[in-house]
Short mmCIF file of C-alpha atoms in Angstrom, two decimals:
data_model
loop_
_atom_site.label_atom_id
_atom_site.label_comp_id
_atom_site.label_asym_id
_atom_site.label_seq_id
_atom_site.Cartn_x
_atom_site.Cartn_y
_atom_site.Cartn_z
CA UNK A 254 0.00 0.00 0.00
CA UNK A 255 1.21 3.52 -0.64
CA UNK A 256 2.22 5.67 2.32
CA UNK A 257 -0.68 7.76 3.67
CA UNK A 258 -0.79 11.20 5.23
CA UNK A 259 -1.32 10.75 8.99
CA UNK A 260 -3.79 12.60 11.22
CA UNK A 261 -5.29 14.47 8.26
CA UNK A 262 -7.95 17.14 8.82
CA UNK A 263 -10.97 16.56 6.58
CA UNK A 264 -12.76 19.78 5.66
CA UNK A 265 -15.76 20.68 3.53
CA UNK A 266 -15.31 22.58 0.27
CA UNK A 267 -16.09 25.70 2.30
CA UNK A 268 -13.30 24.93 4.76
CA UNK A 269 -15.42 23.78 7.72
CA UNK A 270 -13.75 21.15 9.89
CA UNK A 271 -15.35 17.70 9.59
CA UNK A 272 -12.89 15.52 11.50
CA UNK A 273 -9.33 14.31 11.88
CA UNK A 274 -8.68 10.88 10.34
CA UNK A 275 -5.91 8.41 11.08
CA UNK A 276 -4.82 7.82 7.48
CA UNK A 277 -5.48 9.67 4.21
CA UNK A 278 -4.61 8.79 0.64
CA UNK A 279 -5.36 12.00 -1.27
CA UNK A 280 -4.65 10.58 -4.72
CA UNK A 281 -7.42 8.00 -4.28
CA UNK A 282 -9.75 9.94 -1.99
CA UNK A 283 -9.58 7.24 0.67
CA UNK A 284 -9.57 7.60 4.45
CA UNK A 285 -8.40 4.84 6.78
CA UNK A 286 -9.47 4.55 10.39
CA UNK A 287 -7.79 2.22 12.89
CA UNK A 288 -9.93 1.47 15.92
CA UNK A 289 -9.23 -0.23 19.17
CA UNK A 290 -12.50 -1.78 20.31
CA UNK A 291 -12.08 -0.49 23.87
CA UNK A 292 -13.92 2.75 23.20
CA UNK A 293 -17.03 0.76 22.27
CA UNK A 294 -17.11 -1.29 25.50
CA UNK A 295 -18.21 1.21 28.12
CA UNK A 296 -21.06 0.83 30.56
CA UNK A 297 -24.69 0.57 29.57
CA UNK A 298 -25.90 3.32 27.25
CA UNK A 299 -22.53 4.98 26.70
CA UNK A 300 -21.31 2.60 23.99
CA UNK A 301 -24.47 3.23 21.95
CA UNK A 302 -23.83 6.98 22.10
CA UNK A 303 -20.22 6.49 21.03
CA UNK A 304 -21.21 4.27 18.10
CA UNK A 305 -23.89 6.76 17.01
CA UNK A 306 -21.44 9.69 17.12
CA UNK A 307 -18.85 7.68 15.17
CA UNK A 308 -21.47 6.78 12.55
CA UNK A 309 -22.46 10.43 12.11
CA UNK A 310 -18.79 11.45 11.88
CA UNK A 311 -18.13 8.81 9.22
CA UNK A 312 -21.22 9.91 7.26
CA UNK A 313 -19.95 13.51 7.35
CA UNK A 314 -16.56 12.37 6.02
CA UNK A 315 -18.26 10.43 3.21
CA UNK A 316 -20.37 13.50 2.40
CA UNK A 317 -17.13 15.25 1.41
CA UNK A 318 -16.72 12.62 -1.34
CA UNK A 319 -14.16 10.43 0.43
CA UNK A 320 -14.25 6.65 0.81
CA UNK A 321 -13.73 5.29 4.34
CA UNK A 322 -12.16 1.99 5.33
CA UNK A 323 -11.63 0.67 8.86
CA UNK A 324 -9.52 -1.95 10.55
CA UNK A 325 -8.91 -3.20 14.08
CA UNK A 326 -6.02 -4.91 15.88
CA UNK A 327 -7.11 -8.38 14.74
CA UNK A 328 -6.83 -7.30 11.09
CA UNK A 329 -3.13 -6.55 11.44
CA UNK A 330 -2.33 -10.26 11.49
CA UNK A 331 -3.95 -10.61 8.08
CA UNK A 332 -3.18 -7.30 6.48
CA UNK A 333 -4.09 -8.64 3.03
CA UNK A 334 -7.72 -8.13 4.15
CA UNK A 335 -7.05 -4.44 4.87
CA UNK A 336 -5.21 -4.07 1.55
CA UNK A 337 -8.21 -5.57 -0.26
CA UNK A 338 -10.53 -3.06 1.50
CA UNK A 339 -8.23 -0.26 0.38
CA UNK A 340 -8.25 -1.51 -3.22
CA UNK A 341 -12.06 -1.77 -3.27
CA UNK A 342 -12.33 1.77 -1.87
CA UNK A 343 -9.96 3.04 -4.55
CA UNK A 344 -12.10 1.37 -7.21
CA UNK A 345 -15.24 3.05 -5.81
CA UNK A 346 -13.59 6.45 -5.61
CA UNK A 347 -14.33 8.93 -8.37
CA UNK A 348 -10.71 10.01 -8.49
CA UNK A 349 -8.46 8.78 -11.30
#
């Protein structure tokens, strides 16, 4: 996989801040997010709020025209799966 930009700030065409992403491949319009699952395992009610906020954040990133892929610790042992996600996202992207 090509080297990404790290901790990239996604902004709207008007310059409004949308979010900071872990990995960004500008040429392909692809964002990569690496998640530890710990943030989703809080007490009752909290994890649902966290998941909902993350879903809205990801939707806002996609609304800028970017593709989003995700991976977790377990995926690092089989990185070919992550690479395949990246390649599918590149194929979906409208960028040449």
